[in-house]
PDB file of C-alpha atoms in Angstrom:
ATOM      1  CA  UNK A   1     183.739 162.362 119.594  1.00  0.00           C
ATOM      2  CA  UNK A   2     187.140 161.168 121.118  1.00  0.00           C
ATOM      3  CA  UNK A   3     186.101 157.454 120.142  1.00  0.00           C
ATOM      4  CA  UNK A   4     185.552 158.327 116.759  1.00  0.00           C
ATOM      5  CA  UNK A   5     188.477 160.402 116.859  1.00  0.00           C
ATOM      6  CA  UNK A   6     190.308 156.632 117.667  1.00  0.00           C
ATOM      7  CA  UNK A   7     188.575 155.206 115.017  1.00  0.00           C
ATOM      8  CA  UNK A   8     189.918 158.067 112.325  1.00  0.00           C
ATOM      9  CA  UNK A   9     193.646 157.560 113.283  1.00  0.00           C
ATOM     10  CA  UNK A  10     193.519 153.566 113.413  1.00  0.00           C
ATOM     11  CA  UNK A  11     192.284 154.365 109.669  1.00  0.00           C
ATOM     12  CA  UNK A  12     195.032 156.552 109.085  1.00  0.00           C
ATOM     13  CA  UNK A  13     197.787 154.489 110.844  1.00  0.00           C
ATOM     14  CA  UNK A  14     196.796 151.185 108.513  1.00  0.00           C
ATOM     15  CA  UNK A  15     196.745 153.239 105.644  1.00  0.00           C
ATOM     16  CA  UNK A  16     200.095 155.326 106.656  1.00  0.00           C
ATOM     17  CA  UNK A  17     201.796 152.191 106.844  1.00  0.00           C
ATOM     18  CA  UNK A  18     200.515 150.883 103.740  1.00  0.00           C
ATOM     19  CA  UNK A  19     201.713 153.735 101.733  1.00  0.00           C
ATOM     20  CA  UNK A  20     205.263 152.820 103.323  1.00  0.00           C
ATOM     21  CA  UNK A  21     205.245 149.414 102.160  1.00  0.00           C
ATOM     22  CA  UNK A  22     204.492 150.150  98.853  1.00  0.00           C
ATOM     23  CA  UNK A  23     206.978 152.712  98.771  1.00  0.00           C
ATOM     24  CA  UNK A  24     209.555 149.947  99.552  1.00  0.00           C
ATOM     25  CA  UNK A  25     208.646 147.482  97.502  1.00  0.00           C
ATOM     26  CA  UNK A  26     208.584 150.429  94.742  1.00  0.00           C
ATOM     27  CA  UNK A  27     212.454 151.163  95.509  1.00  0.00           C
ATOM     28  CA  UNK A  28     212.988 147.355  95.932  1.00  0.00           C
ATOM     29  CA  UNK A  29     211.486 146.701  92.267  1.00  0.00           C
ATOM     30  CA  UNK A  30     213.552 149.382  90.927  1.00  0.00           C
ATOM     31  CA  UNK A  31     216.743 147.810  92.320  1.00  0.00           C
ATOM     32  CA  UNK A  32     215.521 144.505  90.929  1.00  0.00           C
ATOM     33  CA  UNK A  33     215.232 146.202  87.139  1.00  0.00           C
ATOM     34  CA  UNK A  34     218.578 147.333  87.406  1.00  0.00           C
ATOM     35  CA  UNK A  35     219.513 143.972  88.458  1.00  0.00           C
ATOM     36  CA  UNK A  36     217.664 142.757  85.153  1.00  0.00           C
ATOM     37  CA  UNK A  37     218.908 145.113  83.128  1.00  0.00           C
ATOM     38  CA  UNK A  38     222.947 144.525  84.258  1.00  0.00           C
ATOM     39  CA  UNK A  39     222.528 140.309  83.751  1.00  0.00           C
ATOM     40  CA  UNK A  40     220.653 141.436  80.730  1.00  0.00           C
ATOM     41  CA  UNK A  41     223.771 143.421  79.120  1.00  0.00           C
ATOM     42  CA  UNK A  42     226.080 140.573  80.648  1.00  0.00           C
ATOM     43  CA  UNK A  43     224.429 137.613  78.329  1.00  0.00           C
ATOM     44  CA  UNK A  44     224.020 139.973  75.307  1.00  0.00           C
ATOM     45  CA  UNK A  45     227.989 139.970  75.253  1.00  0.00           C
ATOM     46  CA  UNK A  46     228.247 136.440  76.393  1.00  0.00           C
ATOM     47  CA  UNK A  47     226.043 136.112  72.966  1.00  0.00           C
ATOM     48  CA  UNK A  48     228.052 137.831  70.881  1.00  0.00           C
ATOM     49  CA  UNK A  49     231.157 135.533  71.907  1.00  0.00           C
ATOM     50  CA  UNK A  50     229.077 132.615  71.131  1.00  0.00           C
ATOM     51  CA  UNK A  51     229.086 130.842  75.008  1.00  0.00           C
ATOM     52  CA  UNK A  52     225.069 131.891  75.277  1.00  0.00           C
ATOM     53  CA  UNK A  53     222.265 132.103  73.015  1.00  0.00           C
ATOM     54  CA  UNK A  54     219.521 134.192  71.719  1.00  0.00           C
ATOM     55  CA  UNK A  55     217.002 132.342  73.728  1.00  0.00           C
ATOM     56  CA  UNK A  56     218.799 133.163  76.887  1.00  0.00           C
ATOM     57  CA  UNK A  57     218.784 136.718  76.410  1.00  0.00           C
ATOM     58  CA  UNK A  58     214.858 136.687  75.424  1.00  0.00           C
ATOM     59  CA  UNK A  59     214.723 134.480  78.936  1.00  0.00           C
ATOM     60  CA  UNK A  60     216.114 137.425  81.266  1.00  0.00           C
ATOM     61  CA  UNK A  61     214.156 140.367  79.083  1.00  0.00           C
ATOM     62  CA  UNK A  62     211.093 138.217  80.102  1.00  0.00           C
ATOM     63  CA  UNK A  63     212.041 138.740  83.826  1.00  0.00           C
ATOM     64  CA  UNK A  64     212.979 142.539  83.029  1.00  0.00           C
ATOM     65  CA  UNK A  65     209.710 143.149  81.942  1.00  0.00           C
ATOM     66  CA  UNK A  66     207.743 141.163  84.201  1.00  0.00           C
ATOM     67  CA  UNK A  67     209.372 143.344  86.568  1.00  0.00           C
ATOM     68  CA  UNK A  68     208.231 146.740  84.584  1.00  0.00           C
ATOM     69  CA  UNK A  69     204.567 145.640  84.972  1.00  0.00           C
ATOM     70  CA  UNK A  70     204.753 144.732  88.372  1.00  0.00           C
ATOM     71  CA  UNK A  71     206.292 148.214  88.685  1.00  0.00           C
ATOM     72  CA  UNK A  72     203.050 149.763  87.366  1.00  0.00           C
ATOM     73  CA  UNK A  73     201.235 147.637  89.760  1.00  0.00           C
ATOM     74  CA  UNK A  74     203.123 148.984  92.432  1.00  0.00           C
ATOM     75  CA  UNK A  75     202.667 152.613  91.607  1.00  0.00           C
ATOM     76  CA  UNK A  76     198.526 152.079  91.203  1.00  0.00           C
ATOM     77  CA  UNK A  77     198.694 150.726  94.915  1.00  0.00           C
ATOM     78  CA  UNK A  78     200.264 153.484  95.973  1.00  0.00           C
ATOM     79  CA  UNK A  79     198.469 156.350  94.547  1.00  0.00           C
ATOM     80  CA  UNK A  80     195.384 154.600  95.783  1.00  0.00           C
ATOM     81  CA  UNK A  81     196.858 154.266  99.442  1.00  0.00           C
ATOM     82  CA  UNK A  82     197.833 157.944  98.843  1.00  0.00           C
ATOM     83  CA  UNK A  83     194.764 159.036  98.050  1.00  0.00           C
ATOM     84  CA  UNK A  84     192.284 157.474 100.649  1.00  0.00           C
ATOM     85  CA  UNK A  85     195.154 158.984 102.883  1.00  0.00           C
ATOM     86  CA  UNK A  86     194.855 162.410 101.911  1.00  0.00           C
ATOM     87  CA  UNK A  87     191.146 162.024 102.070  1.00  0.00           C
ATOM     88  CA  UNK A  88     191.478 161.402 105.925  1.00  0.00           C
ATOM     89  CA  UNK A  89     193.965 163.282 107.227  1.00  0.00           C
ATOM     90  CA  UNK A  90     193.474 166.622 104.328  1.00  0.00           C
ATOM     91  CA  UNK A  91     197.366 166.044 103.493  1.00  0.00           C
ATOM     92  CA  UNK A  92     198.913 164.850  99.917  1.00  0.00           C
ATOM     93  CA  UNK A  93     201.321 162.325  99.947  1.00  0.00           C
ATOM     94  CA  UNK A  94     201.538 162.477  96.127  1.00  0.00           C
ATOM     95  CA  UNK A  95     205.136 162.184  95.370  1.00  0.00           C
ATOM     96  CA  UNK A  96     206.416 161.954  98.605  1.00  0.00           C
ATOM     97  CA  UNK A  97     208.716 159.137 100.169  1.00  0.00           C
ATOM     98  CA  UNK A  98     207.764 158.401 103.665  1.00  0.00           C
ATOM     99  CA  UNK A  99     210.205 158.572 106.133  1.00  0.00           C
ATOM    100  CA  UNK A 100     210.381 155.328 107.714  1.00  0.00           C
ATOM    101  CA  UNK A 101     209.427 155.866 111.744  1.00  0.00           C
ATOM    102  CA  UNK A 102     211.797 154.114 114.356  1.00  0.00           C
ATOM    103  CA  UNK A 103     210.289 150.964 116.049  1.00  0.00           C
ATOM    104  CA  UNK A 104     208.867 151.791 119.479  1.00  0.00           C
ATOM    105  CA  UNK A 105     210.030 150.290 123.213  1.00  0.00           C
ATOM    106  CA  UNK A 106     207.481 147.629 123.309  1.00  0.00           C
ATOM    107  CA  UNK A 107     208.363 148.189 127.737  1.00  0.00           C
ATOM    108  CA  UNK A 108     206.062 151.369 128.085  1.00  0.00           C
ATOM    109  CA  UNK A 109     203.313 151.129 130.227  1.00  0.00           C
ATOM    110  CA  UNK A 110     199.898 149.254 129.161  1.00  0.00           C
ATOM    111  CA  UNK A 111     197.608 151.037 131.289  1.00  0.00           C
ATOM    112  CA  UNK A 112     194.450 151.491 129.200  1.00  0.00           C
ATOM    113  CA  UNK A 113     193.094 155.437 128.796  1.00  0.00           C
ATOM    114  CA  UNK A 114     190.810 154.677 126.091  1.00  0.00           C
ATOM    115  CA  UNK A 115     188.565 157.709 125.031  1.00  0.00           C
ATOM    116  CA  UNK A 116     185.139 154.880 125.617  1.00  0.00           C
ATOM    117  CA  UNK A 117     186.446 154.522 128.900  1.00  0.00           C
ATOM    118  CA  UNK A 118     185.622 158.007 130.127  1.00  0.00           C
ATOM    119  CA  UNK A 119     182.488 158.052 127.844  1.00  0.00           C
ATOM    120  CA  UNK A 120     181.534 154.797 130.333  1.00  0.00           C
ATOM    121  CA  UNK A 121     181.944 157.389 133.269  1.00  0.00           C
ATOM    122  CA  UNK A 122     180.478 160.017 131.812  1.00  0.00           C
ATOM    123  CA  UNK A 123     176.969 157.415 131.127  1.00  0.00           C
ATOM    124  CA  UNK A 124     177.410 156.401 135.016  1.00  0.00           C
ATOM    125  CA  UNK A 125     178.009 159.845 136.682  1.00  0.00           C
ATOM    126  CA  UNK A 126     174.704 160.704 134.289  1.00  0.00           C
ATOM    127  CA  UNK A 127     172.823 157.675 136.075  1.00  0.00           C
ATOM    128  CA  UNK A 128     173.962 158.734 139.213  1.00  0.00           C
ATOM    129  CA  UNK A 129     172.618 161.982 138.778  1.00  0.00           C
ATOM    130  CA  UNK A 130     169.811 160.711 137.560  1.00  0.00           C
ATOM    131  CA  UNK A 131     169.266 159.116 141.210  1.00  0.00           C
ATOM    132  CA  UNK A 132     170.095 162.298 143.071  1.00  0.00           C
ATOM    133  CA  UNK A 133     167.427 163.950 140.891  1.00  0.00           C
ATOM    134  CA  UNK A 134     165.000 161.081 142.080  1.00  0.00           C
ATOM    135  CA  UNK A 135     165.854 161.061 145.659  1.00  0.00           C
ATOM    136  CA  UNK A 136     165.215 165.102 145.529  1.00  0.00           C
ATOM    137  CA  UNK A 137     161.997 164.566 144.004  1.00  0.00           C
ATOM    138  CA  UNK A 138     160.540 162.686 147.553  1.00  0.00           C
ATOM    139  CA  UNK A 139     161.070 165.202 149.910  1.00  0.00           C
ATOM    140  CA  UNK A 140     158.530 168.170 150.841  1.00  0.00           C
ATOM    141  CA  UNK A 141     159.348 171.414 149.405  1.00  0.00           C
ATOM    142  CA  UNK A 142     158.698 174.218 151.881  1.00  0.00           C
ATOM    143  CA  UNK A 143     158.469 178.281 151.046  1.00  0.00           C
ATOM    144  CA  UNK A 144     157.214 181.369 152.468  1.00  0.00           C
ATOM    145  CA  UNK A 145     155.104 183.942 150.376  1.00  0.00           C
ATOM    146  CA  UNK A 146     154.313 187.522 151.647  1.00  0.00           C
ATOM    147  CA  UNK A 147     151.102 189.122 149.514  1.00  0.00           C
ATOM    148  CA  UNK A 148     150.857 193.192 150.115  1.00  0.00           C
ATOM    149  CA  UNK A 149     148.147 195.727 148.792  1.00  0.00           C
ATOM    150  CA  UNK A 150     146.640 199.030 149.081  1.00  0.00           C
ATOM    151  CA  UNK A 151     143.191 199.579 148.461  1.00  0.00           C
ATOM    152  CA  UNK A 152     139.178 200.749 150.240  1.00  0.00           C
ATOM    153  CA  UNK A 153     138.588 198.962 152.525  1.00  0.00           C
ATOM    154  CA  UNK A 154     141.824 197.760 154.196  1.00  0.00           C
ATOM    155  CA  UNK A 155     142.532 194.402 155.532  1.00  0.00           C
ATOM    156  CA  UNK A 156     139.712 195.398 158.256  1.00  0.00           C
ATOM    157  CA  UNK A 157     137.057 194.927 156.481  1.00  0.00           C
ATOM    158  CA  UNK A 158     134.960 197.276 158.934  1.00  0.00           C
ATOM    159  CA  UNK A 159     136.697 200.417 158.273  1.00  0.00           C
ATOM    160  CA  UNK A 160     135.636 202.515 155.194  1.00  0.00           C
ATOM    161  CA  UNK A 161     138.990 204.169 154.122  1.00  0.00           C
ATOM    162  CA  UNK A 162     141.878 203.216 152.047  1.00  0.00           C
ATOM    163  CA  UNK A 163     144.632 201.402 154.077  1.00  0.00           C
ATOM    164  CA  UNK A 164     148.113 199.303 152.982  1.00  0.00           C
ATOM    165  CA  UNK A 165     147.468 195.565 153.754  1.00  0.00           C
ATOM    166  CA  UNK A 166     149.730 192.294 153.244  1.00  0.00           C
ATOM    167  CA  UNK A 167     149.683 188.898 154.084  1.00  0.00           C
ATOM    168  CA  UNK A 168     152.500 186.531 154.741  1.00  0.00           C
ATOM    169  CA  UNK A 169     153.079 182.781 155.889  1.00  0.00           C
ATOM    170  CA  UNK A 170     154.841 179.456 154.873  1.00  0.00           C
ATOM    171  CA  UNK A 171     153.759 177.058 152.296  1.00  0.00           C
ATOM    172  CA  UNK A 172     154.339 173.492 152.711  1.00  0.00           C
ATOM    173  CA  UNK A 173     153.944 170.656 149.215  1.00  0.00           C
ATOM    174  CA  UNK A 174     155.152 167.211 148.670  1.00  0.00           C
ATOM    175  CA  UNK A 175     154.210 165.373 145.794  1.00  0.00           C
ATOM    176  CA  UNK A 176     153.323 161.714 147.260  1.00  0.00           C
ATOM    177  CA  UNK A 177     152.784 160.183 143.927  1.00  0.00           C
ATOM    178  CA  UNK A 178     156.267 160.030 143.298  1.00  0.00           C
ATOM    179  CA  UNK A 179     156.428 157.559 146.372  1.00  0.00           C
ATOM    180  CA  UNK A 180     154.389 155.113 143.504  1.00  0.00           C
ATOM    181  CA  UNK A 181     156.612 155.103 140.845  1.00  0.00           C
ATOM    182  CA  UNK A 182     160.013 154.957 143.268  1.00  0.00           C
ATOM    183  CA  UNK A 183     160.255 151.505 143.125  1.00  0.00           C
ATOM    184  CA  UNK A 184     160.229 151.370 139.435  1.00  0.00           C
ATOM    185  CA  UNK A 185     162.624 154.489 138.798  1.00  0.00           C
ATOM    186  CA  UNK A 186     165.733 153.365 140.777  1.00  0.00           C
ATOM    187  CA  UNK A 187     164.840 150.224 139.481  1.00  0.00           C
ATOM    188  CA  UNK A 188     165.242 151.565 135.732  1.00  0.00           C
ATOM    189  CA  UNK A 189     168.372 153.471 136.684  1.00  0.00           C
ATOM    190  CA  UNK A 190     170.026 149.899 138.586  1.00  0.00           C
ATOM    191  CA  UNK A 191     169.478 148.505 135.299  1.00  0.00           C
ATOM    192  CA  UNK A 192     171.367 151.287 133.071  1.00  0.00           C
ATOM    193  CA  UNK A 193     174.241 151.286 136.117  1.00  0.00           C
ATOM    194  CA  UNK A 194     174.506 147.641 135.657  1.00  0.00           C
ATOM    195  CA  UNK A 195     174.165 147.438 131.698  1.00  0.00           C
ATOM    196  CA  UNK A 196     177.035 150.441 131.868  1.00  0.00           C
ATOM    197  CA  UNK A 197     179.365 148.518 133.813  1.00  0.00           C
ATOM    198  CA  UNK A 198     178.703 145.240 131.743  1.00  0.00           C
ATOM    199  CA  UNK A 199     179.614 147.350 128.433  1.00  0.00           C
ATOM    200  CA  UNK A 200     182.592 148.597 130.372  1.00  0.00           C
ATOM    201  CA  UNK A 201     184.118 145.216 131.057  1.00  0.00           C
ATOM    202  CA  UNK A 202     183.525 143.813 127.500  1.00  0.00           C
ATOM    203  CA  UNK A 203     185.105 146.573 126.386  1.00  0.00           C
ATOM    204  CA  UNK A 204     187.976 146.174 128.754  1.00  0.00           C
ATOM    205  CA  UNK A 205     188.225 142.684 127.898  1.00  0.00           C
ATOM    206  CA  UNK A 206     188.542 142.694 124.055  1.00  0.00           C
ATOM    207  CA  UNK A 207     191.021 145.536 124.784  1.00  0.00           C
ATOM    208  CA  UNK A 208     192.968 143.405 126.704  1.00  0.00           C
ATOM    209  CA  UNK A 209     192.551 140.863 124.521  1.00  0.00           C
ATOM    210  CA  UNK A 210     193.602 143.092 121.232  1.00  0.00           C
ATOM    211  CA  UNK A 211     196.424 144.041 122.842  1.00  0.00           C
ATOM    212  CA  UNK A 212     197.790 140.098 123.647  1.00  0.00           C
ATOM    213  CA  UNK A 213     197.215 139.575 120.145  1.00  0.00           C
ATOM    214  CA  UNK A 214     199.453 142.666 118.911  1.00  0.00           C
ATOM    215  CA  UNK A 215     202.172 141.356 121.340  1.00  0.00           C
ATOM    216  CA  UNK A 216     202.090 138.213 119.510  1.00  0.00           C
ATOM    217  CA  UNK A 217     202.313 139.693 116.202  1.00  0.00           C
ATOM    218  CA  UNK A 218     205.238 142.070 117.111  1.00  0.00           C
ATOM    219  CA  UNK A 219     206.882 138.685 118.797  1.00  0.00           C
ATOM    220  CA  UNK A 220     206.175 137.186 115.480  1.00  0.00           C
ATOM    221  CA  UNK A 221     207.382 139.640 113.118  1.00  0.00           C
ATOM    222  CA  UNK A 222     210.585 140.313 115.156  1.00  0.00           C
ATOM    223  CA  UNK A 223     211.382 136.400 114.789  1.00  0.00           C
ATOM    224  CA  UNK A 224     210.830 136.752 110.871  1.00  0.00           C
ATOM    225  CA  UNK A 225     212.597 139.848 110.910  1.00  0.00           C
ATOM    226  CA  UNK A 226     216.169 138.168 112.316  1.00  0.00           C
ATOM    227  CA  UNK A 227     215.133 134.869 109.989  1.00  0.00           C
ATOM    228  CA  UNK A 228     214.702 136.968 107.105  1.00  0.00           C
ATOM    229  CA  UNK A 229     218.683 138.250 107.315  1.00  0.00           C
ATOM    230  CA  UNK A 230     219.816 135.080 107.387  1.00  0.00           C
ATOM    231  CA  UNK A 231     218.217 134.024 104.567  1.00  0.00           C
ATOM    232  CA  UNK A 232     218.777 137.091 102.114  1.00  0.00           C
ATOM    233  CA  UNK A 233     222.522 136.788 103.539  1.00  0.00           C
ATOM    234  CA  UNK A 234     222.442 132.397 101.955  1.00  0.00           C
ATOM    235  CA  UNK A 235     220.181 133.984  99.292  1.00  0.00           C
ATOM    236  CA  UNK A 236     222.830 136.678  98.158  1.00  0.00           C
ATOM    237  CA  UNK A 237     225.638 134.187  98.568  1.00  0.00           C
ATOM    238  CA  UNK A 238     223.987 131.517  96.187  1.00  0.00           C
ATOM    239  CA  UNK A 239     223.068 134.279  93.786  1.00  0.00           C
ATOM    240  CA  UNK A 240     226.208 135.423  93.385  1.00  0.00           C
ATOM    241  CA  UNK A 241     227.636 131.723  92.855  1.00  0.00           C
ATOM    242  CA  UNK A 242     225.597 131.702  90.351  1.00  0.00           C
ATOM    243  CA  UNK A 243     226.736 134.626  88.677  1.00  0.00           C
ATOM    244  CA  UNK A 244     230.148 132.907  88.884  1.00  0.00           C
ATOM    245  CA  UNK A 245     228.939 129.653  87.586  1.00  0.00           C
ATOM    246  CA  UNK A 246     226.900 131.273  84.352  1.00  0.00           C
ATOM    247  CA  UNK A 247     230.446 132.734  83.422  1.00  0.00           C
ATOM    248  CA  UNK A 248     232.135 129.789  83.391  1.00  0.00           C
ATOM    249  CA  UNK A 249     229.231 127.971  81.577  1.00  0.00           C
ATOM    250  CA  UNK A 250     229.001 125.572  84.761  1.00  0.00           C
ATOM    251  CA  UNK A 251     224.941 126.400  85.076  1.00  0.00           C
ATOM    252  CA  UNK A 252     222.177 127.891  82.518  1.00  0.00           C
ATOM    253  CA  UNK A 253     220.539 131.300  82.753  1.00  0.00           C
ATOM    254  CA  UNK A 254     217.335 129.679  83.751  1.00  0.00           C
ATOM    255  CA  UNK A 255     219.406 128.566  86.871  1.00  0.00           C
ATOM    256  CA  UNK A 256     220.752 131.921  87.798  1.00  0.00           C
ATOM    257  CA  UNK A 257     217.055 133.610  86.998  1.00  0.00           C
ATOM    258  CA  UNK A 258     215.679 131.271  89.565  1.00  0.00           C
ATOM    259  CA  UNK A 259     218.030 132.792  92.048  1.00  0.00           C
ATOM    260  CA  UNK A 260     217.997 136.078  91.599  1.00  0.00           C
ATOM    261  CA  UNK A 261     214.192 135.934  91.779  1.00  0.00           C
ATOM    262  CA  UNK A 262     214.452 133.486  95.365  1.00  0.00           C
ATOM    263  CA  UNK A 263     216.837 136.609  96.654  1.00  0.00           C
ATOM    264  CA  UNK A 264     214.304 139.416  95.159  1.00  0.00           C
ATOM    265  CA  UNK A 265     211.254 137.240  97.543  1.00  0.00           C
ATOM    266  CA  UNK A 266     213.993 137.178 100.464  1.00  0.00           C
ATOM    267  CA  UNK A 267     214.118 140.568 100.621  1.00  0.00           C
ATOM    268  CA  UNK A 268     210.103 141.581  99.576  1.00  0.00           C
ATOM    269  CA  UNK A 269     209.430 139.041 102.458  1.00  0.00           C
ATOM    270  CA  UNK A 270     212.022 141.580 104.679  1.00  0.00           C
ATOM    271  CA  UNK A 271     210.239 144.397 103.786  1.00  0.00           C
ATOM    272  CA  UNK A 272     206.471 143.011 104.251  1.00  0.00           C
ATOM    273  CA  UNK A 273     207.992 142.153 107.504  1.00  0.00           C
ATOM    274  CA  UNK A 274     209.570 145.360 108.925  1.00  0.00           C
ATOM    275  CA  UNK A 275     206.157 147.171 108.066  1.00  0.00           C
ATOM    276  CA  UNK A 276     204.189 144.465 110.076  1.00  0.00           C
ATOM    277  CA  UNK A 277     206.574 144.708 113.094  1.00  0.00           C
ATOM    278  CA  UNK A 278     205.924 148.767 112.850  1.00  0.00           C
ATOM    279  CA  UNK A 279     202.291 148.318 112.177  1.00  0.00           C
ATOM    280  CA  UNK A 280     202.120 145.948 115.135  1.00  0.00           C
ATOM    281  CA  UNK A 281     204.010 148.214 117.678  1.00  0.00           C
ATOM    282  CA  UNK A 282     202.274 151.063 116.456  1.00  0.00           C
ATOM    283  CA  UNK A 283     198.982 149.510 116.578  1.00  0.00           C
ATOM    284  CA  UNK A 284     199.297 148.599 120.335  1.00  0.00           C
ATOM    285  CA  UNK A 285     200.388 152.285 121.214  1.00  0.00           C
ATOM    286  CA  UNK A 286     197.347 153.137 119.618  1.00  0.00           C
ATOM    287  CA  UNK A 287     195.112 150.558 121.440  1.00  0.00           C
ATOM    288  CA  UNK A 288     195.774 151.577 125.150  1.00  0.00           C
ATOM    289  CA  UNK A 289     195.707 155.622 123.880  1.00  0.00           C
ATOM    290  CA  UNK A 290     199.604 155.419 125.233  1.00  0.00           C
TER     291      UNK A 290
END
């Protein structure tokens, strides 16, 4: 029960923290429309005084509307996250925005307290028992019995009239056929001991090894995480030079459109990022049961 009980909230962690990412790439889409929308205003006036052209307008509502569908994309994934969530856990998420949850000391301790770990114990003290039990069945069972009566004759079986009789003494039974089949019963039970210990140790292992993979990964994300500012602050900068540079009719709006979409990746990639790191940490608090 306590292993499938695992199982359930590794399901609901991966889907937890997919609800969260699309919930910030929703809010990072609608940022991007309004975005859109203010260049899109911007070149209709530069239109209107002649220093753009029709074409250049139809260019950016393109990109506004590309961004609308993808929108609607967005919102699918994240009922559907929603959804298979509530199924799990019995809680709606409809309409709710997830609070993001602070990233975890990756210093606490890594002792493993798996719930298969004590079900391994539970499968060896059972084994163990199961020797007792054999053990117990070799040795001779004693017991006393005491047999009483009242009846014509007696217990003298030479005197004609009613008398109270009884009969007591010790009974002593061993079953020596189990001595045959002793052999092959601890035998039987070695093999479970040993099989339980082997299953154990595998288990232990890809544990251990789960968990140097999740290090990696939160190593990994962290290191995109810090590379990902830098390039959204570049990103940001170059954008806005743009900007600067459409104004003065120094570039074309297919120019600035390219970077305002290279910033809008810089800071999806952020995003996709921050959620691994959390899903990472998370995961590996989950894995040694911490």
């Amino acid at each position: 029960m306590d292993s499938e009980l695992y199982a359930l909230n590794e399901r609901v962690n991966r889907l937890f923290f997919g609800c969260l990412l699309q919930d910030e790439l929703i809010r990072r889409n609608e940022l991007l429309q309004k975005e859109w929308q203010i260049n899109l205003d911007r070149i209709e006036a530069m239109t209107e005084n002649g220093t753009a052209n029709l074409s250049d307008c139809e260019s950016v509502e393109v990109e506004l509307l590309n961004a609308r569908q993808k929108a609607v994309e967005l919102e699918a994934s994240r009922a559907a996250f929603g959804q298979m969530l509530a199924a799990l856990t019995g809680l709606s998420v409809e309409g709710i925005v997830l609070e993001m949850p602070p990233l975890p000391n990756n210093n606490f301790s890594v002792e493993i307290n798996r719930p298969e770990l004590r079900a391994f114990e539970a499968q060896s003290a059972l084994a163990e028992a199961r020797n007792r039990q054999i053990d117990a069945g070799l040795m001779p069972r004693a017991g006393a019995f005491v047999q009483g009566g009242y009846g014509r004759p007696g217990l003298n079986m030479l005197e004609d009239g009613f008398g109270a009789f009884y009969v007591a003494g010790l009974r002593l039974s061993w079953n020596i056929g189990k001595l045959y089949t002793l052999k092959s019963d601890r035998s039987k039970v070695g093999i479970a001991l040993k099989e339980i210990d082997a299953r154990r140790e595998t288990f232990l292992f890809n544990t251990r090894l789960q968990l140097l993979q999740e290090d990696t990964e939160i190593h990994k994300t962290q290191a995109l995480v810090q590379s990902d500012e830098d390039i959204i602050r570049l990103r940001t900068r170059l954008k806005e030079a743009a900007e600067a540079k459409l104004a003065n009719g120094v570039i074309s709006v297919t120019d600035l459109i390219r970077e305002i979409n290279a910033e809008d990746m810089a800071r999806q990639s952020v995003a996709v990022h921050r959620i691994q790191q959390l899903m990472a940490a998370y995961a590996k608090r989950l894995t040694v049961n911490d």
